[in-house]
N, CA, C and O atoms as a DFTB+ gen file, in Angstrom:
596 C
 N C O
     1  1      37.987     -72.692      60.386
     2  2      38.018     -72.247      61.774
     3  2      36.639     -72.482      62.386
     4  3      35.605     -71.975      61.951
     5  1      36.756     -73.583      63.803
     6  2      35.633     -73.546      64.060
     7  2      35.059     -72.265      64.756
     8  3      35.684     -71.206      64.702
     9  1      33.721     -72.388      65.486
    10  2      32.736     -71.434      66.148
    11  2      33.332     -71.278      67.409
    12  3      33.424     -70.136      67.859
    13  1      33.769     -72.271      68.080
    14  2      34.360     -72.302      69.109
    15  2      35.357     -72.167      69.657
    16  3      35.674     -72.303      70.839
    17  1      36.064     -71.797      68.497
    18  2      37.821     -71.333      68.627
    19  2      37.549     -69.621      68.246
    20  3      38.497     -68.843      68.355
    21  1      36.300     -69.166      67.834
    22  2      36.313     -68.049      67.788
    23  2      35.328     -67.720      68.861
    24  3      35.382     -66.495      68.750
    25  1      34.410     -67.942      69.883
    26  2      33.827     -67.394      70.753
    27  2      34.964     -67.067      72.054
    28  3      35.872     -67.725      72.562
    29  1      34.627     -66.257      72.193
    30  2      35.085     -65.254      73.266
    31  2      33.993     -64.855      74.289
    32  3      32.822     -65.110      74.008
    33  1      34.320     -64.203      75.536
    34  2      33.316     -63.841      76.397
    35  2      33.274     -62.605      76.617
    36  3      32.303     -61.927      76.951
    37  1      34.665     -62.198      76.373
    38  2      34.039     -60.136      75.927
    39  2      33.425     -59.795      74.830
    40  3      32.980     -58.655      74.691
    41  1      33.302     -60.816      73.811
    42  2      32.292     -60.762      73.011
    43  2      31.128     -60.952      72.795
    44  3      30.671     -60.984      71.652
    45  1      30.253     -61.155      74.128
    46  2      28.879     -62.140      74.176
    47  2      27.982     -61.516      75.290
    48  3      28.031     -61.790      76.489
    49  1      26.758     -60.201      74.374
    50  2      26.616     -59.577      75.406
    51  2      25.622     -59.536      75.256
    52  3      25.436     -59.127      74.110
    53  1      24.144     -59.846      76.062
    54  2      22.813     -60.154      76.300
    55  2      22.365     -59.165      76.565
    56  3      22.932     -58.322      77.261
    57  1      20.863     -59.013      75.896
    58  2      19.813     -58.332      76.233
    59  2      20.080     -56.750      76.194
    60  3      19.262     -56.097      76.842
    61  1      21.001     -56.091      75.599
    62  2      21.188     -55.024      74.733
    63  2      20.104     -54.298      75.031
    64  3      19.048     -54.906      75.208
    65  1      20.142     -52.477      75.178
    66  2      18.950     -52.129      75.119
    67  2      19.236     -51.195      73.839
    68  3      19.441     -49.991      73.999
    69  1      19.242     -51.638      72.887
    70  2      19.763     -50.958      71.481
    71  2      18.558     -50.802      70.836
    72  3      17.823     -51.746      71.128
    73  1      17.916     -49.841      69.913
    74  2      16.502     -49.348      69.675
    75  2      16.648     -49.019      68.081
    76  3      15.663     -48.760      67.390
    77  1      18.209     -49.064      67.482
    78  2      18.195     -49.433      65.727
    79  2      19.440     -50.484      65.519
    80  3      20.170     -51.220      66.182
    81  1      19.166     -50.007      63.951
    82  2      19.849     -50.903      62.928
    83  2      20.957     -50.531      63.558
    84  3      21.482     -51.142      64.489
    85  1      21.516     -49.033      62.822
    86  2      22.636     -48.205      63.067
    87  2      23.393     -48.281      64.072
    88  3      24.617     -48.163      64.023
    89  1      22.464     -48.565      65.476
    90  2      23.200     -48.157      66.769
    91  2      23.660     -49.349      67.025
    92  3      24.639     -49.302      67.769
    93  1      23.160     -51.045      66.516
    94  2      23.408     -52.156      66.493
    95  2      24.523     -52.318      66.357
    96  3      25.199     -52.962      67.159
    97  1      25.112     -51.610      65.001
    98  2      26.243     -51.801      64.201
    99  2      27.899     -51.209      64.619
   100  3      29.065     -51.601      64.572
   101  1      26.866     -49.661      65.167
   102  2      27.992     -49.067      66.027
   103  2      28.538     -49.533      67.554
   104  3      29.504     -49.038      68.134
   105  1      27.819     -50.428      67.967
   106  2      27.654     -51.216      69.178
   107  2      28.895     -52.137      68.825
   108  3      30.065     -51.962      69.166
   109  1      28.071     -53.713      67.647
   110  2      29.163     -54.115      67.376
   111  2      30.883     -54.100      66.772
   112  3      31.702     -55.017      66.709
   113  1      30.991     -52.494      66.345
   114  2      32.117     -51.872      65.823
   115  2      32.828     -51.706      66.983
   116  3      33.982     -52.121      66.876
   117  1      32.515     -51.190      68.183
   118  2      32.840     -50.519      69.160
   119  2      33.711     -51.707      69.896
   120  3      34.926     -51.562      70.028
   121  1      33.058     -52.857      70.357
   122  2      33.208     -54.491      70.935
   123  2      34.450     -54.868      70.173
   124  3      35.595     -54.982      70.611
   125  1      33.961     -55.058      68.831
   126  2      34.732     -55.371      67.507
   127  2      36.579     -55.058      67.583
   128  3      37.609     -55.678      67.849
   129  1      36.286     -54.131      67.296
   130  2      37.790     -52.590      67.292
   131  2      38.214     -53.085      68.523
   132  3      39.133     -53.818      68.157
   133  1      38.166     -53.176      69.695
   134  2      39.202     -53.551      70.882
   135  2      39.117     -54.446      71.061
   136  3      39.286     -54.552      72.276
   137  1      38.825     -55.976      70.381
   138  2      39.343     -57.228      70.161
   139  2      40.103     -57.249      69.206
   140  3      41.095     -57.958      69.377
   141  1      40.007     -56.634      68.053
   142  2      40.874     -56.928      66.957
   143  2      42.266     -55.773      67.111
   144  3      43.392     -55.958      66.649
   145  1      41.914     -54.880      67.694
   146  2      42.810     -53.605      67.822
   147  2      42.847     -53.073      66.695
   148  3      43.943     -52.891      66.163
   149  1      41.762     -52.727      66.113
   150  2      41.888     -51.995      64.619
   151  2      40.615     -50.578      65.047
   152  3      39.891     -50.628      66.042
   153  1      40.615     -49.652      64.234
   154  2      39.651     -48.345      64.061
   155  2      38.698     -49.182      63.915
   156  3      38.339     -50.095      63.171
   157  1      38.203     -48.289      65.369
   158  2      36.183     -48.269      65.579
   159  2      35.579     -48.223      64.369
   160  3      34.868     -49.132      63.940
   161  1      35.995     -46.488      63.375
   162  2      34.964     -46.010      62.033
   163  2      35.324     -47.091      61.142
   164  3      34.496     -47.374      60.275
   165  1      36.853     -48.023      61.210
   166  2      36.613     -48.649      60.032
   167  2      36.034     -50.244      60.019
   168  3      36.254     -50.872      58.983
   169  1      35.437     -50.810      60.917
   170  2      34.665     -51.496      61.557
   171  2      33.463     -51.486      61.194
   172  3      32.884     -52.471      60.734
   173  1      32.933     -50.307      61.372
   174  2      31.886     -49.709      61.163
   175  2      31.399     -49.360      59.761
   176  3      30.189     -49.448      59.552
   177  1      32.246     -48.958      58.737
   178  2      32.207     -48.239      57.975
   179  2      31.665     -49.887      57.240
   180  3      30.491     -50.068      56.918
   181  1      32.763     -50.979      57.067
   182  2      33.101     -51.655      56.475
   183  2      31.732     -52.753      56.553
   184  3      31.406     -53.450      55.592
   185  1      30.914     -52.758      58.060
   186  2      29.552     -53.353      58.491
   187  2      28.720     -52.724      57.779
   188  3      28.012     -53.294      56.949
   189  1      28.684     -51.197      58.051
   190  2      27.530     -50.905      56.643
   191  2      27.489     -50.923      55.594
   192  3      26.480     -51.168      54.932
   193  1      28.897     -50.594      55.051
   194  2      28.987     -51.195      53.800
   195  2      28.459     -52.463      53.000
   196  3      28.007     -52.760      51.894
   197  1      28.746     -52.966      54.079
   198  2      28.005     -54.657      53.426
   199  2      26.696     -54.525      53.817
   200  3      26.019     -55.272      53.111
   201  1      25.923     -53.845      54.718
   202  2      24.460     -53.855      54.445
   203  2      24.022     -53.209      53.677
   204  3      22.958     -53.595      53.193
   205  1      24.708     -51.707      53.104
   206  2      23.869     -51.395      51.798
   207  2      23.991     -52.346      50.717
   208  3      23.215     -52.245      49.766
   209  1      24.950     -53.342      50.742
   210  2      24.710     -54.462      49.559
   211  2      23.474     -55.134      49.609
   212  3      23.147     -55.543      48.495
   213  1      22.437     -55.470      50.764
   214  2      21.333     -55.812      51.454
   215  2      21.832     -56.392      52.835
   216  3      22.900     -56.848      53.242
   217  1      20.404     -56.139      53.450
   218  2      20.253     -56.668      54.499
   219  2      21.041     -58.153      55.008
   220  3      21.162     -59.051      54.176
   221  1      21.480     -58.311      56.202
   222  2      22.119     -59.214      56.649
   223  2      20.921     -60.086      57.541
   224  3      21.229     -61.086      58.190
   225  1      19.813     -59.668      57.489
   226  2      18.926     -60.017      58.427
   227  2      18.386     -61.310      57.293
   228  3      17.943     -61.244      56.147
   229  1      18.639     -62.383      58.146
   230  2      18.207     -63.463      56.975
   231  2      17.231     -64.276      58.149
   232  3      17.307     -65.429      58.574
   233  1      16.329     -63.207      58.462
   234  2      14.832     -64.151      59.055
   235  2      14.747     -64.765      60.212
   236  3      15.839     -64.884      60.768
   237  1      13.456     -65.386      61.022
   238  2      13.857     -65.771      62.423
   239  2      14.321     -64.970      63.406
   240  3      14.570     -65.348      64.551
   241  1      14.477     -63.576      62.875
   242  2      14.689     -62.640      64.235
   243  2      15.803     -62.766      64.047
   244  3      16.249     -62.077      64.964
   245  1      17.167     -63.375      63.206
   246  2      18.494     -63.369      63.100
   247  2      18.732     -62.423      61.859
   248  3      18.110     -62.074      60.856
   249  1      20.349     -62.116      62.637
   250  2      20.660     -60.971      61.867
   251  2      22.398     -61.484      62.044
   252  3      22.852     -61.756      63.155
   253  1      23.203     -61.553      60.830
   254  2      24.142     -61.524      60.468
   255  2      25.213     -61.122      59.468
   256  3      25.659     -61.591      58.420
   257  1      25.503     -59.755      60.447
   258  2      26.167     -58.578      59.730
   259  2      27.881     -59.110      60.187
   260  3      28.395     -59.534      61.222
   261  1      28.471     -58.748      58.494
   262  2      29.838     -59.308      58.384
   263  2      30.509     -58.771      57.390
   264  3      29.939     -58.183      56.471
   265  1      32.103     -58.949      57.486
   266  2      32.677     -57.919      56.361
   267  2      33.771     -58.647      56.300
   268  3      33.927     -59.597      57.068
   269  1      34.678     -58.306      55.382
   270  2      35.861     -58.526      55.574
   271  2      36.838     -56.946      56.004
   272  3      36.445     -55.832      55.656
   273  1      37.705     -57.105      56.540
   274  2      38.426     -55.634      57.179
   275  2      40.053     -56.021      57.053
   276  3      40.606     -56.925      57.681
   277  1      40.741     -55.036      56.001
   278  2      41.990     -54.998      55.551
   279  2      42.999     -55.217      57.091
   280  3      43.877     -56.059      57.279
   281  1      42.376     -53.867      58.284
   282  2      43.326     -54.042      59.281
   283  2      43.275     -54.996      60.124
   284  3      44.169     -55.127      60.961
   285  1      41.982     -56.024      60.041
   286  2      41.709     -57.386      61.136
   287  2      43.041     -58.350      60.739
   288  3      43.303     -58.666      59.578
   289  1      43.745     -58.712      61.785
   290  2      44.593     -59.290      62.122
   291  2      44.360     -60.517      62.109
   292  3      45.258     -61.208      61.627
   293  1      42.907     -61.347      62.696
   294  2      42.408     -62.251      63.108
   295  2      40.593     -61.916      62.608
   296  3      40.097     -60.880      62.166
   297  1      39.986     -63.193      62.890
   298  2      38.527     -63.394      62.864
   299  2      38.181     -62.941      64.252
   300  3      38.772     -63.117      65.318
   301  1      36.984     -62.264      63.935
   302  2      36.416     -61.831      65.462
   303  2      34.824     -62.273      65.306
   304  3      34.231     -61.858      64.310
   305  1      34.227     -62.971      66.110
   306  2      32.543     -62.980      66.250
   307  2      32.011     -62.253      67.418
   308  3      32.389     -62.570      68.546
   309  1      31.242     -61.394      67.251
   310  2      30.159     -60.849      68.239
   311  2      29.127     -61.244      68.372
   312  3      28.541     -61.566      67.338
   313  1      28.439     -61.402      69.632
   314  2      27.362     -62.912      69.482
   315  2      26.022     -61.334      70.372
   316  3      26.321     -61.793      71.474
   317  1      25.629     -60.861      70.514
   318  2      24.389     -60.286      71.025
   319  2      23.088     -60.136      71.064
   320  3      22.453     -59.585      70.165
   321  1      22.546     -60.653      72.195
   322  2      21.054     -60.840      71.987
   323  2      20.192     -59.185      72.579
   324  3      20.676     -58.295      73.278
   325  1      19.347     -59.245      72.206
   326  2      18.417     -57.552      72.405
   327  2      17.244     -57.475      73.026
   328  3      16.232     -58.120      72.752
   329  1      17.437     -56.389      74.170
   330  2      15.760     -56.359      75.207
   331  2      14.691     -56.983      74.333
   332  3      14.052     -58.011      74.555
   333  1      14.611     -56.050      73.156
   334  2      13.326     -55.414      72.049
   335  2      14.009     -55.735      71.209
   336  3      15.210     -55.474      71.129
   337  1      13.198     -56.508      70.253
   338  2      13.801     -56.791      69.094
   339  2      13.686     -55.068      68.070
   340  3      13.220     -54.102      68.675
   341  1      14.037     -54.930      66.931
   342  2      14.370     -54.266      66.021
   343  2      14.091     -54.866      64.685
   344  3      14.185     -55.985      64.181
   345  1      13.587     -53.294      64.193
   346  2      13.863     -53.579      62.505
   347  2      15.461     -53.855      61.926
   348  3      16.528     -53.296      62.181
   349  1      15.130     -54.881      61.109
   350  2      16.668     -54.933      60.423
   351  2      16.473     -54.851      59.079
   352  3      17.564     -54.784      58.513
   353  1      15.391     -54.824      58.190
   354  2      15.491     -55.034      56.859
   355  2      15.261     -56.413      56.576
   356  3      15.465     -56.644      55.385
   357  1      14.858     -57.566      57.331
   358  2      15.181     -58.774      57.435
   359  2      14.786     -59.026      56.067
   360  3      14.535     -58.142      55.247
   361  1      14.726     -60.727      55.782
   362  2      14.549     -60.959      54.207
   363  2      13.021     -61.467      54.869
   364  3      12.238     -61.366      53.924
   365  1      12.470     -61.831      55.751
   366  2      11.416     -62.025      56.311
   367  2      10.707     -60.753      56.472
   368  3       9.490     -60.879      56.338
   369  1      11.079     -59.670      56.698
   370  2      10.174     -58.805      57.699
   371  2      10.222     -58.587      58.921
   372  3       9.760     -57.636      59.551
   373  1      11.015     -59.832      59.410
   374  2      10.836     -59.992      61.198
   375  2      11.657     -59.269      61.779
   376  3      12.770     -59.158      61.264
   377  1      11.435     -58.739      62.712
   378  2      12.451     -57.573      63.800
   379  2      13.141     -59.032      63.930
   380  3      12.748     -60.174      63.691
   381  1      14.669     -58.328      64.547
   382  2      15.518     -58.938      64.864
   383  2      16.020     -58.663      66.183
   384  3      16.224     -57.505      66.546
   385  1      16.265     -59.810      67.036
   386  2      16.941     -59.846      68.690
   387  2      17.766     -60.650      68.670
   388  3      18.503     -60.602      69.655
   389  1      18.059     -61.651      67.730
   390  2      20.059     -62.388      67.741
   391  2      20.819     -61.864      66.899
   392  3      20.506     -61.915      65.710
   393  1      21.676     -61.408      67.199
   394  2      22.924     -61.209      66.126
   395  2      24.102     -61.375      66.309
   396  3      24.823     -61.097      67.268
   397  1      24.334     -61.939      65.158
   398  2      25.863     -62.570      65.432
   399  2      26.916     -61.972      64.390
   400  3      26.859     -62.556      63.308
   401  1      27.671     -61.155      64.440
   402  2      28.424     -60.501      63.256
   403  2      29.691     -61.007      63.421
   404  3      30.252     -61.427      64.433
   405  1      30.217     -60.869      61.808
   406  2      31.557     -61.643      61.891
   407  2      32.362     -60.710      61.179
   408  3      31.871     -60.116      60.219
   409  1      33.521     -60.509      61.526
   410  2      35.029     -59.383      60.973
   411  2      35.873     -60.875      60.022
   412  3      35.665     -62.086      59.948
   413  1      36.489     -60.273      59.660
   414  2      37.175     -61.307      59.336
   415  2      38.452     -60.635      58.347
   416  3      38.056     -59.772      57.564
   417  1      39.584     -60.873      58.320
   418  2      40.836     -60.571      57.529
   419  2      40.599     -61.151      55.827
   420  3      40.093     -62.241      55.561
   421  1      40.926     -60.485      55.144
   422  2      40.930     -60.843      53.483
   423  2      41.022     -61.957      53.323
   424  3      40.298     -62.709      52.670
   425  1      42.291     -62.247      54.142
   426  2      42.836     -63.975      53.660
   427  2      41.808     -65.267      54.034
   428  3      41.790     -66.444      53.673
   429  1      41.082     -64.573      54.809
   430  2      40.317     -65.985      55.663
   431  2      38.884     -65.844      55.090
   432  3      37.889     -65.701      55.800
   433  1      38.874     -65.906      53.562
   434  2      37.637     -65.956      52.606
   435  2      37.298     -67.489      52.998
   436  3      36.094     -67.470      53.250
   437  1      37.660     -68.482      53.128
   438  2      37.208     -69.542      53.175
   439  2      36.433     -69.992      54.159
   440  3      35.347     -70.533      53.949
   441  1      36.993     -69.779      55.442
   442  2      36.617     -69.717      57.018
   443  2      35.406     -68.887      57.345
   444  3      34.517     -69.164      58.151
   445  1      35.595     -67.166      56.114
   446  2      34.342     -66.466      56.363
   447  2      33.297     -66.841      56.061
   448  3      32.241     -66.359      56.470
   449  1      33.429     -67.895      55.183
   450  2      32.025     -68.250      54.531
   451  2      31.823     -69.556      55.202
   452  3      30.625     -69.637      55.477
   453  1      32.606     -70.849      55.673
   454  2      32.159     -71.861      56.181
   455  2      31.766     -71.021      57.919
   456  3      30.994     -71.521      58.737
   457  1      32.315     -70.059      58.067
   458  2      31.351     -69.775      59.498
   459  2      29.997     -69.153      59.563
   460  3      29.194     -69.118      60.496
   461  1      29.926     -68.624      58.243
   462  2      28.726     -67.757      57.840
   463  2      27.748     -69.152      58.012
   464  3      26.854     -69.108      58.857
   465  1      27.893     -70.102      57.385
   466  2      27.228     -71.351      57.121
   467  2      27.167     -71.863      58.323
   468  3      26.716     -73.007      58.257
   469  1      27.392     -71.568      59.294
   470  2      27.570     -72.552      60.624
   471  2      26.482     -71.902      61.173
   472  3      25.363     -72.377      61.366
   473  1      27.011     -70.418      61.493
   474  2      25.949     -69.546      61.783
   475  2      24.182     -69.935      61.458
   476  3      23.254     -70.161      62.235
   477  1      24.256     -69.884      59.968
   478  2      22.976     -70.142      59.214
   479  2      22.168     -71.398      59.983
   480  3      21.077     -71.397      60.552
   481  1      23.179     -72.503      59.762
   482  2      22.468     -73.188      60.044
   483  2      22.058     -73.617      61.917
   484  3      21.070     -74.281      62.232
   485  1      22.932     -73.130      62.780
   486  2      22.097     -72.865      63.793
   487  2      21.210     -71.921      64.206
   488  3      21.020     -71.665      65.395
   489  1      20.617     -71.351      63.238
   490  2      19.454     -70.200      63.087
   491  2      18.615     -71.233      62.553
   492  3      17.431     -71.243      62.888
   493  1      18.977     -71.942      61.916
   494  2      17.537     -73.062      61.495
   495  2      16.478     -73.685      62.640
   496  3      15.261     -73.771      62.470
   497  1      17.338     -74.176      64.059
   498  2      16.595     -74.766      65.252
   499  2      16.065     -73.763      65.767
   500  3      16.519     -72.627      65.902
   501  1      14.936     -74.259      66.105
   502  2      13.949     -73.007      67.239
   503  2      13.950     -73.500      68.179
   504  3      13.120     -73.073      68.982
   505  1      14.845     -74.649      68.633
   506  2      14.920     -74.468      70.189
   507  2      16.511     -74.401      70.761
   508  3      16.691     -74.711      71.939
   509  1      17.768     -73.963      69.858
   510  2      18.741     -73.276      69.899
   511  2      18.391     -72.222      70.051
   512  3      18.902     -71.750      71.067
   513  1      17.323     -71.112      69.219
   514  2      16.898     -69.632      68.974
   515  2      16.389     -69.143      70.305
   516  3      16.589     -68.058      70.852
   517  1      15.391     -70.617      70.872
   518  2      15.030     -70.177      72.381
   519  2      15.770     -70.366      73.659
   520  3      15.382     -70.007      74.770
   521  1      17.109     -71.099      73.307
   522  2      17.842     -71.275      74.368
   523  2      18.526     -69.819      74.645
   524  3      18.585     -69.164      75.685
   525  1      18.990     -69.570      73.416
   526  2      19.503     -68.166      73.284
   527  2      18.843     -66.851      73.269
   528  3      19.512     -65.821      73.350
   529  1      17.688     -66.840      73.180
   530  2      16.405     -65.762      73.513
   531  2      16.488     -66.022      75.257
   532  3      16.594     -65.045      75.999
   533  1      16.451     -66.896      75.602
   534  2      15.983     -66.950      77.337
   535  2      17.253     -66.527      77.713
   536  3      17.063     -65.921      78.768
   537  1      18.482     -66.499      77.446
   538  2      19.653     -66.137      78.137
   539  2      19.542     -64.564      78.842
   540  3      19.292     -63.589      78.135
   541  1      19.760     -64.448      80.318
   542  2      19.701     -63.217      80.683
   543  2      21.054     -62.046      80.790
   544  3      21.055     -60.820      80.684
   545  1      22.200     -63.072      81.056
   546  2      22.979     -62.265      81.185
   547  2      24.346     -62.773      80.068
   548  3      24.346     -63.858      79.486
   549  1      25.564     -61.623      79.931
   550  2      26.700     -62.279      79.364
   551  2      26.815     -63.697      79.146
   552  3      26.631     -64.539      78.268
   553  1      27.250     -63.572      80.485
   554  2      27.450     -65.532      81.067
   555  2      26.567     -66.331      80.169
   556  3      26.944     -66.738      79.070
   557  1      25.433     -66.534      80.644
   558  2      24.402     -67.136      80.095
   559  2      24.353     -67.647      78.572
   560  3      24.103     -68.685      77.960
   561  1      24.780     -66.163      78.282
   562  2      24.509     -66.376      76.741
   563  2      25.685     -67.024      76.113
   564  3      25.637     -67.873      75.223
   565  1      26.720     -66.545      76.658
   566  2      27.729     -67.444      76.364
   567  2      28.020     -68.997      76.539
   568  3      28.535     -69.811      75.773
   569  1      27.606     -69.092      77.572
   570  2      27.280     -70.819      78.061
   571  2      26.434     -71.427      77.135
   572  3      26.755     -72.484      76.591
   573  1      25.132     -70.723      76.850
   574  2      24.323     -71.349      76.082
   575  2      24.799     -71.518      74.342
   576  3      24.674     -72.558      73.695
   577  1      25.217     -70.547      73.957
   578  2      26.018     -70.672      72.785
   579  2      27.359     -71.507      72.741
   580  3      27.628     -71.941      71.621
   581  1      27.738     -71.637      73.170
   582  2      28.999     -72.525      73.747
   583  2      28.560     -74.234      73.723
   584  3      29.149     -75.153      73.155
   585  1      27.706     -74.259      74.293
   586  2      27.224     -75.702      74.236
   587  2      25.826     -75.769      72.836
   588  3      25.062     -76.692      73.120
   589  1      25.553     -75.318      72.014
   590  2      25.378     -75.455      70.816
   591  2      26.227     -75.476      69.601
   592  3      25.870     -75.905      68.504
   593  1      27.574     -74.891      69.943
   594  2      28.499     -75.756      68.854
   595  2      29.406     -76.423      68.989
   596  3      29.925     -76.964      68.013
Protein backbone atom coordinates (compact mmCIF):
# COMPACT_ATOMS: atom_id res chain seq x y z
CA UNK A 1 0.00 0.00 0.00
CA UNK A 2 1.32 3.08 -1.17
CA UNK A 3 1.79 6.60 0.98
CA UNK A 4 -0.54 8.10 -1.12
CA UNK A 5 -3.43 5.91 -1.08
CA UNK A 6 -3.13 6.34 2.60
CA UNK A 7 -2.82 10.22 3.05
CA UNK A 8 -5.84 11.83 3.93
CA UNK A 9 -6.47 15.54 4.82
CA UNK A 10 -8.28 15.10 8.14
CA UNK A 11 -5.28 13.56 8.90
CA UNK A 12 -2.59 16.26 8.27
CA UNK A 13 -2.38 18.75 10.91
CA UNK A 14 0.43 21.51 11.20
CA UNK A 15 2.11 23.26 13.73
CA UNK A 16 0.43 21.57 16.80
CA UNK A 17 0.88 23.38 19.97
CA UNK A 18 1.50 20.02 21.86
CA UNK A 19 4.29 20.43 24.78
CA UNK A 20 4.85 16.21 25.35
CA UNK A 21 5.44 12.84 24.34
CA UNK A 22 2.11 11.69 25.98
CA UNK A 23 -0.10 14.48 24.80
CA UNK A 24 1.44 13.76 21.16
CA UNK A 25 0.14 10.34 21.35
CA UNK A 26 -3.18 11.17 22.83
CA UNK A 27 -3.55 13.78 20.05
CA UNK A 28 -2.76 11.18 17.49
CA UNK A 29 -5.24 8.49 19.15
CA UNK A 30 -7.91 11.01 19.23
CA UNK A 31 -7.48 11.92 14.98
CA UNK A 32 -6.73 8.15 14.73
CA UNK A 33 -10.13 6.57 16.47
CA UNK A 34 -12.56 8.70 14.16
CA UNK A 35 -10.89 7.68 10.96
CA UNK A 36 -10.71 4.20 11.72
CA UNK A 37 -13.95 4.18 13.96
CA UNK A 38 -12.34 2.16 16.62
CA UNK A 39 -11.74 3.26 20.75
CA UNK A 40 -9.75 6.42 21.37
CA UNK A 41 -8.00 4.33 24.80
CA UNK A 42 -7.33 1.52 22.49
CA UNK A 43 -5.39 3.59 20.00
CA UNK A 44 -3.71 4.93 22.53
CA UNK A 45 -3.04 2.24 24.71
CA UNK A 46 -1.70 0.18 21.76
CA UNK A 47 0.82 3.63 20.63
CA UNK A 48 2.33 3.42 23.97
CA UNK A 49 2.63 0.23 24.11
CA UNK A 50 4.94 0.13 21.33
CA UNK A 51 6.95 2.98 22.77
CA UNK A 52 7.70 1.33 25.95
CA UNK A 53 9.29 -1.29 23.55
CA UNK A 54 11.60 2.00 22.73
CA UNK A 55 11.35 5.05 21.37
CA UNK A 56 9.86 5.59 17.90
CA UNK A 57 11.86 8.74 17.56
CA UNK A 58 14.47 7.59 15.03
CA UNK A 59 16.42 11.10 14.75
CA UNK A 60 16.24 14.29 12.58
CA UNK A 61 13.50 15.64 14.69
CA UNK A 62 11.32 12.55 13.27
CA UNK A 63 9.25 10.57 15.21
CA UNK A 64 7.37 7.46 14.12
CA UNK A 65 4.96 6.02 16.45
CA UNK A 66 2.98 2.83 15.13
CA UNK A 67 1.15 -0.27 16.18
CA UNK A 68 -0.76 -2.71 14.95
CA UNK A 69 -4.68 -2.50 16.41
CA UNK A 70 -6.97 -5.73 16.45
CA UNK A 71 -10.16 -3.26 15.87
CA UNK A 72 -8.45 -1.15 12.74
CA UNK A 73 -10.44 -2.07 9.90
CA UNK A 74 -8.02 -0.34 7.52
CA UNK A 75 -4.39 1.46 7.64
CA UNK A 76 -4.56 4.92 8.93
CA UNK A 77 -1.42 7.58 8.74
CA UNK A 78 -1.31 10.73 10.80
CA UNK A 79 1.12 13.10 9.34
CA UNK A 80 1.72 16.25 12.15
CA UNK A 81 4.12 18.81 12.31
CA UNK A 82 4.71 20.90 15.94
CA UNK A 83 5.02 24.79 16.98
CA UNK A 84 8.06 23.57 19.44
CA UNK A 85 9.62 20.72 18.90
CA UNK A 86 9.63 18.08 21.93
CA UNK A 87 11.41 15.49 23.71
CA UNK A 88 10.71 12.10 22.28
CA UNK A 89 13.36 9.76 23.54
CA UNK A 90 14.80 10.06 20.04
CA UNK A 91 17.68 7.51 19.15
CA UNK A 92 19.58 10.87 18.45
CA UNK A 93 18.64 13.00 21.35
CA UNK A 94 16.94 15.45 19.07
CA UNK A 95 13.49 16.97 20.08
CA UNK A 96 11.10 16.06 17.66
CA UNK A 97 8.53 18.39 15.33
CA UNK A 98 7.51 15.66 12.39
CA UNK A 99 5.54 12.87 13.12
CA UNK A 100 4.08 10.57 11.25
CA UNK A 101 2.27 7.55 13.04
CA UNK A 102 0.89 4.60 11.50
CA UNK A 103 -2.31 2.16 12.85
CA UNK A 104 -2.48 -0.55 10.95
CA UNK A 105 -4.81 -3.98 11.11
CA UNK A 106 -2.87 -7.43 11.99
CA UNK A 107 -3.23 -8.61 8.54
CA UNK A 108 -1.39 -5.76 6.84
CA UNK A 109 2.15 -6.85 8.50
CA UNK A 110 3.63 -6.48 5.17
CA UNK A 111 2.35 -2.97 4.08
CA UNK A 112 3.19 -1.97 7.88
CA UNK A 113 6.58 -2.41 7.43
CA UNK A 114 7.11 -1.44 3.62
CA UNK A 115 5.37 1.96 4.80
CA UNK A 116 7.43 2.19 7.87
CA UNK A 117 10.36 2.07 5.21
CA UNK A 118 8.92 4.69 3.01
CA UNK A 119 8.47 6.82 5.89
CA UNK A 120 12.26 6.24 6.92
CA UNK A 121 13.47 6.93 4.04
CA UNK A 122 11.87 10.28 3.36
CA UNK A 123 13.24 11.38 6.75
CA UNK A 124 16.63 10.83 5.13
CA UNK A 125 16.28 14.31 2.76
CA UNK A 126 16.74 17.58 4.55
CA UNK A 127 15.16 19.37 2.09
CA UNK A 128 11.81 17.16 2.18
CA UNK A 129 12.27 17.73 6.30
CA UNK A 130 12.35 21.54 5.35
CA UNK A 131 9.63 21.57 2.98
CA UNK A 132 7.60 20.05 5.67
CA UNK A 133 9.00 22.15 8.68
CA UNK A 134 8.00 25.46 6.61
CA UNK A 135 4.40 24.21 6.09
CA UNK A 136 2.02 26.58 8.02
CA UNK A 137 -1.18 25.30 7.82
CA UNK A 138 -3.26 21.76 7.27
CA UNK A 139 -3.37 22.47 3.59
CA UNK A 140 0.12 23.16 3.27
CA UNK A 141 1.32 20.38 4.90
CA UNK A 142 -0.63 18.21 3.12
CA UNK A 143 0.25 19.56 -0.33
CA UNK A 144 3.73 19.46 0.59
CA UNK A 145 3.68 15.86 1.68
CA UNK A 146 1.59 14.86 -1.14
CA UNK A 147 4.01 15.94 -3.69
CA UNK A 148 6.99 14.11 -1.95
CA UNK A 149 5.56 10.75 -2.55
Amino acid sequence: MSLKSLLKAELVLAKQDIVSKKRVLESLSEVASNRLHCDNEAVYDALLGREKLGSTGIGNGIAIPHCRLESANHTAIVIMSLQNPIDFDSIDKRSVDLIFALIVPPHECDQHLATLAQIAELAQSPQALDQLRAAQTNEDLFNIFDSLI
